[in-house]
Structure formats: structure tokens, C-alpha cells
mmCIF file of C-alpha atoms in Angstrom:
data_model
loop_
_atom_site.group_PDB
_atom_site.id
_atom_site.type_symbol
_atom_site.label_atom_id
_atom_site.label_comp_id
_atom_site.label_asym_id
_atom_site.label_seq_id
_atom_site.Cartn_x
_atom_site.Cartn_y
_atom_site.Cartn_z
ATOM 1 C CA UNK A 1 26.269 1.558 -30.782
ATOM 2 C CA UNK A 2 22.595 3.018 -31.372
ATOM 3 C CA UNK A 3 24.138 5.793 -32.540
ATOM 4 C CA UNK A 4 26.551 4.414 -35.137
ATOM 5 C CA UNK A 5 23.670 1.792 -36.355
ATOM 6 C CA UNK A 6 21.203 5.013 -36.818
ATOM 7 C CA UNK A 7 23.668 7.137 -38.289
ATOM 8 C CA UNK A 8 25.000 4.830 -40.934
ATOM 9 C CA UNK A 9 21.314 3.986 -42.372
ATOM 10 C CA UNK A 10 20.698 7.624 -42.236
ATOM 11 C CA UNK A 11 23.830 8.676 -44.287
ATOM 12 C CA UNK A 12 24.492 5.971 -47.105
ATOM 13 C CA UNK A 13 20.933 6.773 -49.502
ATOM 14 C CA UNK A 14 22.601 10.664 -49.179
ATOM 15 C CA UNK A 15 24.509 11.699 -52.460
ATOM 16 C CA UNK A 16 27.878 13.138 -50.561
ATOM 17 C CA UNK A 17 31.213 11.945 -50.484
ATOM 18 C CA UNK A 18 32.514 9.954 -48.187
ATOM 19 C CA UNK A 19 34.508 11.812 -46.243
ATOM 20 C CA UNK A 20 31.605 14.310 -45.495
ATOM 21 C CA UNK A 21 29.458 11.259 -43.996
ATOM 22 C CA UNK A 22 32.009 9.861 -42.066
ATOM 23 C CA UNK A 23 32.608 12.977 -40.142
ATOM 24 C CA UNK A 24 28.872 13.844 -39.889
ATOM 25 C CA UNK A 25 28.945 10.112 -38.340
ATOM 26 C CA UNK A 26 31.545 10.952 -36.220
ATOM 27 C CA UNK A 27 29.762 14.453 -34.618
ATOM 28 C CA UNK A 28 26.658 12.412 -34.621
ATOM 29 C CA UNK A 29 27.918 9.630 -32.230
ATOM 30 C CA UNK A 30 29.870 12.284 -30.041
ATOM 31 C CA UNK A 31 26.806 14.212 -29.393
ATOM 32 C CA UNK A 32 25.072 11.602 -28.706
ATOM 33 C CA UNK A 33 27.458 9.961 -26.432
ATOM 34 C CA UNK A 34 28.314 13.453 -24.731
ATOM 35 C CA UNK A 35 24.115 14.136 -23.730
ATOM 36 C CA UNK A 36 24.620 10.738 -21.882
ATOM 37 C CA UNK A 37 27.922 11.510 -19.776
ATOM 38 C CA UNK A 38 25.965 14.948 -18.949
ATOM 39 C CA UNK A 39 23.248 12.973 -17.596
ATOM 40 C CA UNK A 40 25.421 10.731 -15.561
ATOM 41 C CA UNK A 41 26.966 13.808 -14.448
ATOM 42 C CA UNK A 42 24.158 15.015 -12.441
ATOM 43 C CA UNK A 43 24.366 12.832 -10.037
ATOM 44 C CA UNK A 44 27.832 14.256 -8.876
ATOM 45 C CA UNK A 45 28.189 16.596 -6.456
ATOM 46 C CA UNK A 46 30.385 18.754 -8.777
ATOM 47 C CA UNK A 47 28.071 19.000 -10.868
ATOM 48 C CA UNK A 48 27.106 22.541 -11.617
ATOM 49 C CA UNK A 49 30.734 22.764 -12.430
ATOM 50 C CA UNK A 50 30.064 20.168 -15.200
ATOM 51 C CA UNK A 51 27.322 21.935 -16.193
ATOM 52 C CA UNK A 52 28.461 24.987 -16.117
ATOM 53 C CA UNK A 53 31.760 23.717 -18.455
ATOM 54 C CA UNK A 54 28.919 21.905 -20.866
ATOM 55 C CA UNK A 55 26.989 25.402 -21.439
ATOM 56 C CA UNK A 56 30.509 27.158 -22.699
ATOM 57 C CA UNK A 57 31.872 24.231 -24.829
ATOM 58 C CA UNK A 58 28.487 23.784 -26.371
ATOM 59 C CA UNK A 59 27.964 26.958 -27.337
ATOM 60 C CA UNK A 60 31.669 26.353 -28.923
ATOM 61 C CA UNK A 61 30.689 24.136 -31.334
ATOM 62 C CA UNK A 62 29.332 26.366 -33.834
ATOM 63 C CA UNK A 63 32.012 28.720 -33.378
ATOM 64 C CA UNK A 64 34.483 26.181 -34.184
ATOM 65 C CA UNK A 65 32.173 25.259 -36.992
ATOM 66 C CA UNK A 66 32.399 28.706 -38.297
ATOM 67 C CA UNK A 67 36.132 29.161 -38.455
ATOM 68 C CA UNK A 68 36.158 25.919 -40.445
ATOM 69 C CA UNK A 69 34.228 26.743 -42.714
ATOM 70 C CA UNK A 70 36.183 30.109 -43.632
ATOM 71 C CA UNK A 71 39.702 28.196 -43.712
ATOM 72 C CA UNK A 72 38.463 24.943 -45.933
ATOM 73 C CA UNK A 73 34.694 25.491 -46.844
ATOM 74 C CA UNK A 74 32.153 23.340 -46.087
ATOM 75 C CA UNK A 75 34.055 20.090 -45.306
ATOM 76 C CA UNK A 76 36.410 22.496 -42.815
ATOM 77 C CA UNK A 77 32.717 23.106 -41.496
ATOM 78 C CA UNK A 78 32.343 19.460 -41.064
ATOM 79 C CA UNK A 79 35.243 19.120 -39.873
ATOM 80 C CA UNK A 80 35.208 21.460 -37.278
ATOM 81 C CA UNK A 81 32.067 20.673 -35.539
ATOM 82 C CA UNK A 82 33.539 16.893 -35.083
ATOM 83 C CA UNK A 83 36.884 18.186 -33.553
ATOM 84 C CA UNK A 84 34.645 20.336 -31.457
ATOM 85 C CA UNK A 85 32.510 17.664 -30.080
ATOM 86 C CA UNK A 86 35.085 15.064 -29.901
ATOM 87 C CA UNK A 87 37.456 17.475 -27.205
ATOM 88 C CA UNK A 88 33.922 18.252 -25.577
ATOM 89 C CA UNK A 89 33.374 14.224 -24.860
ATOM 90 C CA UNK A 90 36.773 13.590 -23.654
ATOM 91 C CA UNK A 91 36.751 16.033 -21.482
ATOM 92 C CA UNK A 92 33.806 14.752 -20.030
ATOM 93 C CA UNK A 93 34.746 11.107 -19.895
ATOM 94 C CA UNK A 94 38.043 12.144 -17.945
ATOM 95 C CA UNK A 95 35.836 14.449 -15.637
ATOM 96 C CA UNK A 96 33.386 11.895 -15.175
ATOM 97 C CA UNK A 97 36.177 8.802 -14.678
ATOM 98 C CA UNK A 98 38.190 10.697 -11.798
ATOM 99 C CA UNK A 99 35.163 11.521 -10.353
ATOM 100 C CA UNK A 100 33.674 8.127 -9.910
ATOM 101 C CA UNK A 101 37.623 6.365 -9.822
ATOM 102 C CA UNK A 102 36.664 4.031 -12.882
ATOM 103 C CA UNK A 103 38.865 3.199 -15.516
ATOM 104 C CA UNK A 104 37.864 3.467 -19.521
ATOM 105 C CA UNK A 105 37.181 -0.087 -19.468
ATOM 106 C CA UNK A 106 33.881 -1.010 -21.848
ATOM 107 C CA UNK A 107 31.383 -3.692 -19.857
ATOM 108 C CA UNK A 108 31.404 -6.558 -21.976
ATOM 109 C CA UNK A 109 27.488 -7.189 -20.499
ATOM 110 C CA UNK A 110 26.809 -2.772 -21.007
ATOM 111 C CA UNK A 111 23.471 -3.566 -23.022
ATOM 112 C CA UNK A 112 21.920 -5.492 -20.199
ATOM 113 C CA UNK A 113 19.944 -2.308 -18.660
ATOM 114 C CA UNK A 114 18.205 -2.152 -22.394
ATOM 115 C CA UNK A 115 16.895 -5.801 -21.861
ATOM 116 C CA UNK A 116 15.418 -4.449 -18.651
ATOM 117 C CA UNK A 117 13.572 -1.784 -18.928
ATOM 118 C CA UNK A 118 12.795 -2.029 -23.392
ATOM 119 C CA UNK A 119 9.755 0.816 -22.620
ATOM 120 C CA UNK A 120 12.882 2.983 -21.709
ATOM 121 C CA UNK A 121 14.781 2.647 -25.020
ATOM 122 C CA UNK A 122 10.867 2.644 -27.099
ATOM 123 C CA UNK A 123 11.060 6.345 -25.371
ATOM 124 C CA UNK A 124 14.200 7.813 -26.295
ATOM 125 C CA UNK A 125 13.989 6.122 -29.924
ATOM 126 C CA UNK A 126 10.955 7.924 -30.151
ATOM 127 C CA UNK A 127 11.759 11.065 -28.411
ATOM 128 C CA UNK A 128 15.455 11.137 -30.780
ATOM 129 C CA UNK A 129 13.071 10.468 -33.608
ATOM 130 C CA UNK A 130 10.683 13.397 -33.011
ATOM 131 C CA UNK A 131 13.530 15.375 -32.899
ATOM 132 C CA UNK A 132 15.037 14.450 -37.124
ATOM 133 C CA UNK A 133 11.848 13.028 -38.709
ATOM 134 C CA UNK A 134 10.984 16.185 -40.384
ATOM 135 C CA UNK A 135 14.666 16.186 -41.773
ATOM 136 C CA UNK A 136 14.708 12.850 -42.806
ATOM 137 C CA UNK A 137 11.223 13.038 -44.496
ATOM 138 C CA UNK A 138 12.337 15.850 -46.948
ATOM 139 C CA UNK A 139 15.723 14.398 -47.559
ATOM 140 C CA UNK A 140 13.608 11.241 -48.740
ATOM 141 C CA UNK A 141 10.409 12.787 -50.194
ATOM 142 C CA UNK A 142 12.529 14.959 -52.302
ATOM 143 C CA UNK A 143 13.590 18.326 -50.849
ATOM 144 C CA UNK A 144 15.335 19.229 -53.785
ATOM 145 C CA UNK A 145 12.161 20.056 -55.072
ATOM 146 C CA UNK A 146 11.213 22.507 -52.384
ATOM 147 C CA UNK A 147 11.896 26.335 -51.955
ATOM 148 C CA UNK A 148 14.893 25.689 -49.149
ATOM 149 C CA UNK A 149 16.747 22.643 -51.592
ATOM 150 C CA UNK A 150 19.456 22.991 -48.649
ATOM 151 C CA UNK A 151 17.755 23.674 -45.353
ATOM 152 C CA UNK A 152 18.729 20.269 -43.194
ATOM 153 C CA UNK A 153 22.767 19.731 -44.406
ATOM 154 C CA UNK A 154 23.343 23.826 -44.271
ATOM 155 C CA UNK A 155 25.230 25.323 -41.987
ATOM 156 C CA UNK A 156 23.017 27.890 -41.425
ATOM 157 C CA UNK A 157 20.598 25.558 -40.051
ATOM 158 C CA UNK A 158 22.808 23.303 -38.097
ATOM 159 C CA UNK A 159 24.802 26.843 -36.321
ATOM 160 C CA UNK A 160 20.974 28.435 -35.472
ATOM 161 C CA UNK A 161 19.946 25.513 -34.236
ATOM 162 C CA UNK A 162 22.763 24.271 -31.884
ATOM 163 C CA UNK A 163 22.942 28.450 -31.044
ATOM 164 C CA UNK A 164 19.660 28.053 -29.607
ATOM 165 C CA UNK A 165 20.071 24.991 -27.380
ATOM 166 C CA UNK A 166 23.168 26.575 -25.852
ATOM 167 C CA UNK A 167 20.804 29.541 -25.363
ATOM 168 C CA UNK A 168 17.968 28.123 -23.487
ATOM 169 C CA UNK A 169 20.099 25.193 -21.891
ATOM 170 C CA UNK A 170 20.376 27.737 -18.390
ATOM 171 C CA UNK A 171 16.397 26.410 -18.321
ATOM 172 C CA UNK A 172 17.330 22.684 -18.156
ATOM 173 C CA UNK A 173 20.713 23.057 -16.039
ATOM 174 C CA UNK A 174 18.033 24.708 -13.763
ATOM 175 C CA UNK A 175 15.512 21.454 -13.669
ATOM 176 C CA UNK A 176 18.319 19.044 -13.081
ATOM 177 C CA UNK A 177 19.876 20.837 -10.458
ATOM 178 C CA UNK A 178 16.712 21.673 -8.378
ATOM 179 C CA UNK A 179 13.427 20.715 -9.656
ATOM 180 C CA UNK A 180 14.600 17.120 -10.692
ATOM 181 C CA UNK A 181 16.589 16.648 -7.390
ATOM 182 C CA UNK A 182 13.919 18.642 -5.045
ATOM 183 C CA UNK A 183 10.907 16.546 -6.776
ATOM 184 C CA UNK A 184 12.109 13.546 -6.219
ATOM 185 C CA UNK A 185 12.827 13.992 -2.249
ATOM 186 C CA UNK A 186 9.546 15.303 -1.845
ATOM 187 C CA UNK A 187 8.038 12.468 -3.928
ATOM 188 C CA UNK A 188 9.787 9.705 -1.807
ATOM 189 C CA UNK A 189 8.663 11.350 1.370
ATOM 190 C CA UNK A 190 5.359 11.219 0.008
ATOM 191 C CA UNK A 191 5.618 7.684 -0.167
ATOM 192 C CA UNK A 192 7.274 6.985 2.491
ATOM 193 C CA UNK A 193 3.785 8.418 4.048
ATOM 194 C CA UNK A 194 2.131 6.014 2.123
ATOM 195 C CA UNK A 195 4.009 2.923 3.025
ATOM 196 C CA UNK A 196 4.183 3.652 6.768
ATOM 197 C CA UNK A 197 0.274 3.458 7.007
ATOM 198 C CA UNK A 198 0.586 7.317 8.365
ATOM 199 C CA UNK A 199 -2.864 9.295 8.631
ATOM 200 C CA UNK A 200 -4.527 10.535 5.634
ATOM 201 C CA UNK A 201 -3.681 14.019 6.952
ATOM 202 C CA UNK A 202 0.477 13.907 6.789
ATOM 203 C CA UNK A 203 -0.190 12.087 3.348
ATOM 204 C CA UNK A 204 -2.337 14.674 2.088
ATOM 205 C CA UNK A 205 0.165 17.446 3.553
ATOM 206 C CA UNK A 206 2.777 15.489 1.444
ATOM 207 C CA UNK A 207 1.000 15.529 -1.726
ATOM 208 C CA UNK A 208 0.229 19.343 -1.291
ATOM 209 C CA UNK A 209 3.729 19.798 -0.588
ATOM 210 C CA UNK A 210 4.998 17.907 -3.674
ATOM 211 C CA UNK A 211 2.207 19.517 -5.778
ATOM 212 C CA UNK A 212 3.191 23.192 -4.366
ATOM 213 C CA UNK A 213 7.212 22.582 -5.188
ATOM 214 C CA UNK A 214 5.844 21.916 -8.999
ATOM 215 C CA UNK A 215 3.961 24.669 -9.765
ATOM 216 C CA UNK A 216 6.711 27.039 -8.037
ATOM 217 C CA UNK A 217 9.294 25.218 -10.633
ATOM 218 C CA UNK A 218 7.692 25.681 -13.282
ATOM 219 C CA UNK A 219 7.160 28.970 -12.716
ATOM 220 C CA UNK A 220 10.323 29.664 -12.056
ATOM 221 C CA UNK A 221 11.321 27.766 -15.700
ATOM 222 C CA UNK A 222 9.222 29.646 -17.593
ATOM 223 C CA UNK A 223 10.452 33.090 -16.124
ATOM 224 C CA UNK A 224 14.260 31.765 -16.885
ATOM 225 C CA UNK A 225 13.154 30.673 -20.791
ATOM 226 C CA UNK A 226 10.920 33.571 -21.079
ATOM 227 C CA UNK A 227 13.769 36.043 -20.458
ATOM 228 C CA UNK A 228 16.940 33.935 -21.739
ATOM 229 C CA UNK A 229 14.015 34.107 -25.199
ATOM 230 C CA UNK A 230 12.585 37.701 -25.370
ATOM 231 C CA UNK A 231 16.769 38.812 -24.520
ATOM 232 C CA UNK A 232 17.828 36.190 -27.222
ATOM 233 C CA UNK A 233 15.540 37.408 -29.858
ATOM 234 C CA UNK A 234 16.150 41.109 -28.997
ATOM 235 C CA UNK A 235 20.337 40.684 -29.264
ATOM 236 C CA UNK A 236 20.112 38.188 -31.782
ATOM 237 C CA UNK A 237 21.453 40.639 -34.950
ATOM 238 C CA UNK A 238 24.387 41.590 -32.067
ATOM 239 C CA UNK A 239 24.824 38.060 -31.464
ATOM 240 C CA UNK A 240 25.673 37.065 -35.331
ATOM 241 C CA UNK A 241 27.084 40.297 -35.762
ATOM 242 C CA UNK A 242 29.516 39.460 -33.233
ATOM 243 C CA UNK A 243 30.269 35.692 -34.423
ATOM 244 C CA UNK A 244 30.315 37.185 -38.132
ATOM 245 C CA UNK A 245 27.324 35.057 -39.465
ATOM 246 C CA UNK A 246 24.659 35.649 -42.107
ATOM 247 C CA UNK A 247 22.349 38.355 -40.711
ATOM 248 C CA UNK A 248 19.720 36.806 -43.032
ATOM 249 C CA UNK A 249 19.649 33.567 -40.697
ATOM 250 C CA UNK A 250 18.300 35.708 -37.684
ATOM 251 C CA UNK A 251 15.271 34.400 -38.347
ATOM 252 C CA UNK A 252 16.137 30.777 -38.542
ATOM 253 C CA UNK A 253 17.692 31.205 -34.900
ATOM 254 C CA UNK A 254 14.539 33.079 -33.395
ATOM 255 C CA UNK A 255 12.487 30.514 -34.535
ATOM 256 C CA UNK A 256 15.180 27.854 -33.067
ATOM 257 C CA UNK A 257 14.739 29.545 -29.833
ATOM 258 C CA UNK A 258 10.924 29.011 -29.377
ATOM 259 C CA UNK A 259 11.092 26.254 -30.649
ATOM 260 C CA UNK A 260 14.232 24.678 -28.127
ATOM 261 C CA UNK A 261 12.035 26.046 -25.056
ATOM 262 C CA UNK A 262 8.884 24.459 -25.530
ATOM 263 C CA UNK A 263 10.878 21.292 -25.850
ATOM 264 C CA UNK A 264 12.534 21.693 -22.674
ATOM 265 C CA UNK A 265 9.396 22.508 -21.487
ATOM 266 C CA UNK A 266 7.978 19.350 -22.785
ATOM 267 C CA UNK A 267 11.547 16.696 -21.756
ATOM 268 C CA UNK A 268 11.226 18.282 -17.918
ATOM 269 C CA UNK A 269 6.912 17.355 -18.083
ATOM 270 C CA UNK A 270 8.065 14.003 -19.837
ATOM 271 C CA UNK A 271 10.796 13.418 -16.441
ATOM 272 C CA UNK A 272 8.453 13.967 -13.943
ATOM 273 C CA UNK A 273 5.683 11.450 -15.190
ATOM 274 C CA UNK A 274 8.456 8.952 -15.508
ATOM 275 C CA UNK A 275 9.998 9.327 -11.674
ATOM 276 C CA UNK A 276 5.844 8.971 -10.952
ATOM 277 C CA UNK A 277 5.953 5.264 -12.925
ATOM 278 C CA UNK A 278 3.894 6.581 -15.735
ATOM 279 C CA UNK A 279 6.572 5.736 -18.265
ATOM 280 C CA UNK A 280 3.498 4.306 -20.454
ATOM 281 C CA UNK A 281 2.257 7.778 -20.754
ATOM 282 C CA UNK A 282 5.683 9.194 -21.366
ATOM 283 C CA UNK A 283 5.680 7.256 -24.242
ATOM 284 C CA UNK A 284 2.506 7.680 -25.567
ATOM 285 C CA UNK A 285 3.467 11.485 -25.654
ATOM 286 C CA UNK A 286 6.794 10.679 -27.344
ATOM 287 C CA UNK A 287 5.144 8.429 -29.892
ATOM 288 C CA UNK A 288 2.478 11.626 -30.320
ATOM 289 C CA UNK A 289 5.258 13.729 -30.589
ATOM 290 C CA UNK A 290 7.452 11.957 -33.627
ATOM 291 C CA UNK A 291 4.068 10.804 -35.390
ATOM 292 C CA UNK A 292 2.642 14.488 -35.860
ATOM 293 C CA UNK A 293 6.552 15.547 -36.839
ATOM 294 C CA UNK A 294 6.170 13.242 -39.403
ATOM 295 C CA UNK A 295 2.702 14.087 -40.491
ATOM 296 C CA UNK A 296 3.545 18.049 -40.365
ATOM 297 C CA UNK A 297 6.859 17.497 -42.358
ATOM 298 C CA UNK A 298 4.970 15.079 -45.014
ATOM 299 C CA UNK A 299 1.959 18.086 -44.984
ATOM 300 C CA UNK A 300 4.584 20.902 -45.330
ATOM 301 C CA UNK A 301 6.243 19.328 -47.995
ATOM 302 C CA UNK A 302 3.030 18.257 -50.729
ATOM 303 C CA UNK A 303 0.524 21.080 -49.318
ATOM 304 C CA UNK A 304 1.332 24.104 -47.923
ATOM 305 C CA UNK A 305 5.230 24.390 -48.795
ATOM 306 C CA UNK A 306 6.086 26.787 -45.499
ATOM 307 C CA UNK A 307 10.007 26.739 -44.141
ATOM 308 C CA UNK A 308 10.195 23.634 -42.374
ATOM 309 C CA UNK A 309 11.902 25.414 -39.204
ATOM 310 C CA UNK A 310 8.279 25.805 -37.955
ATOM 311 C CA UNK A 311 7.019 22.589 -37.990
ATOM 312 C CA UNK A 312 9.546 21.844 -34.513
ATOM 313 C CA UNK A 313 8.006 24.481 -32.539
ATOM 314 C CA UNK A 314 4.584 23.855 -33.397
ATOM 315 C CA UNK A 315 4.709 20.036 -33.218
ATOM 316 C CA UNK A 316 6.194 20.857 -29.588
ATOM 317 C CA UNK A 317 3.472 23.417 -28.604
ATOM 318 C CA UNK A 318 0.862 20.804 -29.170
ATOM 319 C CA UNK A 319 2.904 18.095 -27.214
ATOM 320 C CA UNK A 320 3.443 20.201 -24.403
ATOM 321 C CA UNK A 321 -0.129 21.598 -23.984
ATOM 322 C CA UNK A 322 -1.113 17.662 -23.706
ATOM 323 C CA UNK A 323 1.426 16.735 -21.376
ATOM 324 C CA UNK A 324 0.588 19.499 -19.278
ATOM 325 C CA UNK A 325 -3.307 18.443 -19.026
ATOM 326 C CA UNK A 326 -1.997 14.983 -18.758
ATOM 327 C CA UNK A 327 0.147 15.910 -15.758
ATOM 328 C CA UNK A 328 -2.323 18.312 -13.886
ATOM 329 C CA UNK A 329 -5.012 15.033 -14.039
ATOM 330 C CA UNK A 330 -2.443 13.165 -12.642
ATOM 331 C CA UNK A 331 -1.377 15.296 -9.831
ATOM 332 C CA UNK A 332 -5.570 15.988 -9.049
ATOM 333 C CA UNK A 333 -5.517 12.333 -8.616
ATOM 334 C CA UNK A 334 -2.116 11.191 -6.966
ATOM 335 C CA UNK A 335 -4.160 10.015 -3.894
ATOM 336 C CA UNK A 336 -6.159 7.980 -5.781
ATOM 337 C CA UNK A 337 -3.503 6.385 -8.194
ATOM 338 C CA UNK A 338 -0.524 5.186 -5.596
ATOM 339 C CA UNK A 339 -2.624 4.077 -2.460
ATOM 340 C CA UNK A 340 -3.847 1.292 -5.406
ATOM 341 C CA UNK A 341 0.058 1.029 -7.005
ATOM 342 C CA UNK A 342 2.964 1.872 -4.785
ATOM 343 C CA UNK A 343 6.498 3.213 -6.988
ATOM 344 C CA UNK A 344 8.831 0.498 -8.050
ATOM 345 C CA UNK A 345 11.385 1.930 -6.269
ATOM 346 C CA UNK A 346 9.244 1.286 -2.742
ATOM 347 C CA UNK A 347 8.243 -2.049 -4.457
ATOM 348 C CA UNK A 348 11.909 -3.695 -4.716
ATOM 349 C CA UNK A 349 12.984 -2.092 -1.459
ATOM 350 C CA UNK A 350 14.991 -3.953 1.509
ATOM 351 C CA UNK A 351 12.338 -5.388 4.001
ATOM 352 C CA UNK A 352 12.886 -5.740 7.182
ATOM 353 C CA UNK A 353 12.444 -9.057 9.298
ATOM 354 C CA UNK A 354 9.480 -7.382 11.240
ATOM 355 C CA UNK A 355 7.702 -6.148 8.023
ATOM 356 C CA UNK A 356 8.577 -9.719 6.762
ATOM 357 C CA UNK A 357 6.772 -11.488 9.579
ATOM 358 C CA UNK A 358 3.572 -9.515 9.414
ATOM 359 C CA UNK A 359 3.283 -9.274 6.067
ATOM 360 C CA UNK A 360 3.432 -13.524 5.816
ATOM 361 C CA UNK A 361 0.869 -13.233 9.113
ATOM 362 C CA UNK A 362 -1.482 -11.100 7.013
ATOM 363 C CA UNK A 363 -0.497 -13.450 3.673
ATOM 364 C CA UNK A 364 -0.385 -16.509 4.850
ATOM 365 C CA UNK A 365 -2.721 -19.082 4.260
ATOM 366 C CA UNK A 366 -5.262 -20.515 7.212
ATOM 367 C CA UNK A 367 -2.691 -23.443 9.557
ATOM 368 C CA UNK A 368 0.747 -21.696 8.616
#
């Protein structure tokens, strides 16, 4: 519904015809809808099979954009990457529906987790934001008027850029199959230290532990993104070769891949605060992150006139060196922060009668 709202307002001030903006609408809600279900998905036990199937049907799409293109120009281009995305989210609905034995039913009450948690949704308008405010700015500001008069609605762009998510996506697969599942045991047996009044010396064992496991996985990200990069950028003329693109686009799809690794880089940071109940400085960051988009895009356009591919990886860069210092402070002082503030998830917990009676002993007021 997000989708359809954002995608509409986006699309009508554009001089196209309709047909072209309905099926940009169309990829545009399927894409959006698919990252969801692959989210949902990793919960499943099955679910490097789902994420293996995502890497190869993503990595489709521009294919299938391609081979549109050649047989009915740019709206068979269109055209194609809709069909594309539209087999990729059924497949994942039906995957994700015999898995969990539910029907294609629609809640009639699905908005209430937005009402909930409203921080949540401030973050992923802002993070989705980051992500197309450049574009939108020089659609608006007049990007006509520029050296690239084409750059966002190409398919150049669009094929380079959707290229180098599929590329670096092994990087993320990675975090939500082990650093996302193996941070978040150690973090609840960190707390479970916590809330059982154990020794400071198990606690502190805990933290180390949990701190350890961090470093190691990023580590072992950055060795994954560094190679699936430097290999990427070396085979990259073999690679459009092969798929019988422009050669002269290399460059756009280089850039693409820095650019799609520092972001992972910067979503896996952003999960970890938020399992550690510092969603407030998750979206601080996001907010950072679409405001200097914004601000590069707006300075590209009226100053310096560079190609606006750079302005992702370098807004990212910046992002991603102050989540990291925001996340090492954070970790230095973990102690500190949840002996004050226990997580929500330990706050909303089932409590047993024993805990119940001593905590109204310690609670209760002088008589009861």
C-alpha cells in the first residue's frame, strides 16, 4: 500500500505515457513487496534454499530486461523487468505460504504493527528514501539540463545497478544466515546474565563473547564483499560481454558495486543497533543518510555537475564510518547502558509466580 501511494506521487509530474508508468508502478510494488517475503523468509528453516533461489532470480531481472528491450525497445524493457519481478514474488508467496500452511488471505487489521512501533516505519521511509532522493531531486530540479539528461529512467542505469546488488547480495545472505541469527543468541544470553542477578564475571564473559562474535563477522563480511568486489570489477567487461551490454556502462556498474557494499555494510551496522533497542539511533543515521543524499544530489546538480552515480557511494561511506564509531561506543559501554535499561524483549517477558511475589515484596508499599 506504501508502495503504490509512493509510487503514484513519484510517477504522475513525469512526462511518459501511461503505459510506461503503470508498469514502472507495477516493478516498483513487486520489488518492494518481494524484499519483505525475503525477510520473512529468514526465519524458516529452509531458508538458504530461499536465499539461494532469490540470488539467481534476481540477478534475472536484468537479463529479462535486456531481451525486452531488443524484441520491443524500451517499453519491452519495461515490460520485462515487471514480468520478471512479478514470477519472482509469486514464487515466493507460494514458497513462503506452504511453508508456514497459510492461505493468501489479506488481514483486514495488517496495518496494526505500523501503529505500534511508528519509529519502525520513520526508519525504513527514511532508509527507502536515502536510497531515490538523488533521483528524484534531478528529475525535479531539472536534469534535462545536466550532462547525463537520461541517467535515472535508462536502462543502463537501472541493469548496473540491480547487476550489482545481485553481486554483493552473497555479503547479506551471509549476515542473515549467521551473524544476524548468531548475534542475537549471544545477545539474549547476555541478558539472560543480566536478569538472573549472575556475577559480574559470567556477565562480563558474555559481553566479551558477544563483542568477540562481532568483530569476527565483520571480518568475515568484509573479506566476502572485498573479493565478490575486486573479482566483480576485474570480470566486469566479461560479464557484459557475456550478457551483450554496452561496454561503455562498465563503469556505471563498478561504481554500483562500491557503492551496494558499503550499504550493506551500513543496513547490517543499522540491524544490530536495532536488536540492541537503539532504534532512536538507527534512525538518526537513516535520517543522516537521506538528508546528505539530498544535499549531495542538490550540490551535484547547481555546483560541481559530476555523474550522479557517485553521490550513493560516497553518501554511504560517510554513513557507515559514523555508524561504525557509533556502534564501537556502544559496545565499550554495553555494561553500562543495559544494567540501567533491560531489552524490551526481557521487559514484556512471561513472569513467573515466584519472580511475581518478590518483585511485589521488594515493590510493595510499607502494611501490604
Amino acid at each position: 500500500l506504501l508502495s503504490l501511494i509512493v509510487g503514484t506521487l513519484f510517477l504522475i509530474p513525469l512526462d511518459m505515457p501511461i503505459s510506461y508508468k503503470l508498469f514502472y508502478l507495477l516493478f516498483f510494488i513487486l520489488f518492494t513487496g518481494s524484499l519483505e517475503l525475503f525477510l520473512l523468509q529468514s526465519t524458516l528453516t529452509v531458508f538458504p534454499l530461499f536465499a539461494g533461489l532469490f540470488f539467481v532470480f534476481l540477478l534475472s531481472i536484468p537479463f529479462v530486461g535486456f531481451v525486452g528491450r531488443e524484441l520491443a525497445g524500451s517499453l519491452g524493457y519495461i515490460l520485462g523487468l515487471a514480468l520478471a519481478q512479478m514470477l519472482i514474488f509469486f514464487v515466493q508467496w507460494f514458497l513462503l505460504s506452504r511453508q508456514l500452511g497459510s492461505s493468501f488471505a489479506i488481514a483486514a487489521d495488517f496495518l496494526r504493527y505500523t501503529t505500534r512501533a511508528l519509529h519502525a516505519l520513520a526508519i525504513g521511509v527514511f532508509c527507502v528514501g536515502g536510497l531515490f532522493t538523488d533521483t528524484i531531486l534531478s528529475l525535479l530540479l531539472g536534469v534535462r539540463e545536466t550532462a547525463y539528461p537520461s541517467f535515472q529512467l535508462s536502462y543502463s542505469h537501472t541493469i548496473a545497478s540491480a547487476l550489482a546488488l545481485g553481486t554483493v547480495l552473497p555479503a547479506f545472505i551471509y549476515f542473515m544466515l549467521r551473524v544476524e541469527k548468531g548475534f542475537y543468541r549471544r545477545y539474549q544470553r547476555f541478558f539472560e546474565h543480566i536478569r538472573l542477578k549472575q556475577p559480574l564475571g559470567p556477565v562480563t564473559k558474555a559481553r566479551e563473547e558477544l563483542v568477540r562474535f562481532l568483530l569476527e563477522a565483520a571480518t568475515a563480511m568484509l573479506t566476502i564483499l572485498i573479493i565478490v568486489v575486486f573479482f566483480s570489477t576485474y570480470f566486469a567487461t566479461y560479464l557484459y560481454t557475456f550478457l551483450g551490454l554496452d561496454l561503455e556502462d562498465i563503469p556505471l556498474f563498478r561504481t554500483a558495486l562500491w557503492g551496494n557494499a558499503l550499504y550493506i555494510l551500513l543496513t547490517s551496522l543499522c540491524v544490530i543497533l536495532y536488536y540492541m533497542e537503539f532504534s532512536r539511533t538507527v534512525l538518526v543515521l537513516y535520517v543522516i543518510f537521506a538528508i546528505g543524499t539530498a544535499g549531495a544530489a542538490a550540490l551535484n546538480l547547481f555546483i560541481f555537475h559530476g555523474h550522479p552515480m557517485y553521490i550513493f557511494p560516497l553518501v554511504s561511506l560517510v554513513v557507515l564510518l559514523c555508524a561504525t564509531i557509533v556502534t564501537g561506543l556502544y559496545m565499550s559501554r554495553l555494561l553500562r547502558i543495559h544494567f540501567r535499561k533491560g531489552p524490551f524483549a526481557m521487559r514484556i517477558r512471561k513472569v513467573h509466580k515466584e519472580e511475581c511475589s518478590i518483585y511485589l515484596l521488594h515493590k510493595g508499599t510499607p502494611g501490604e
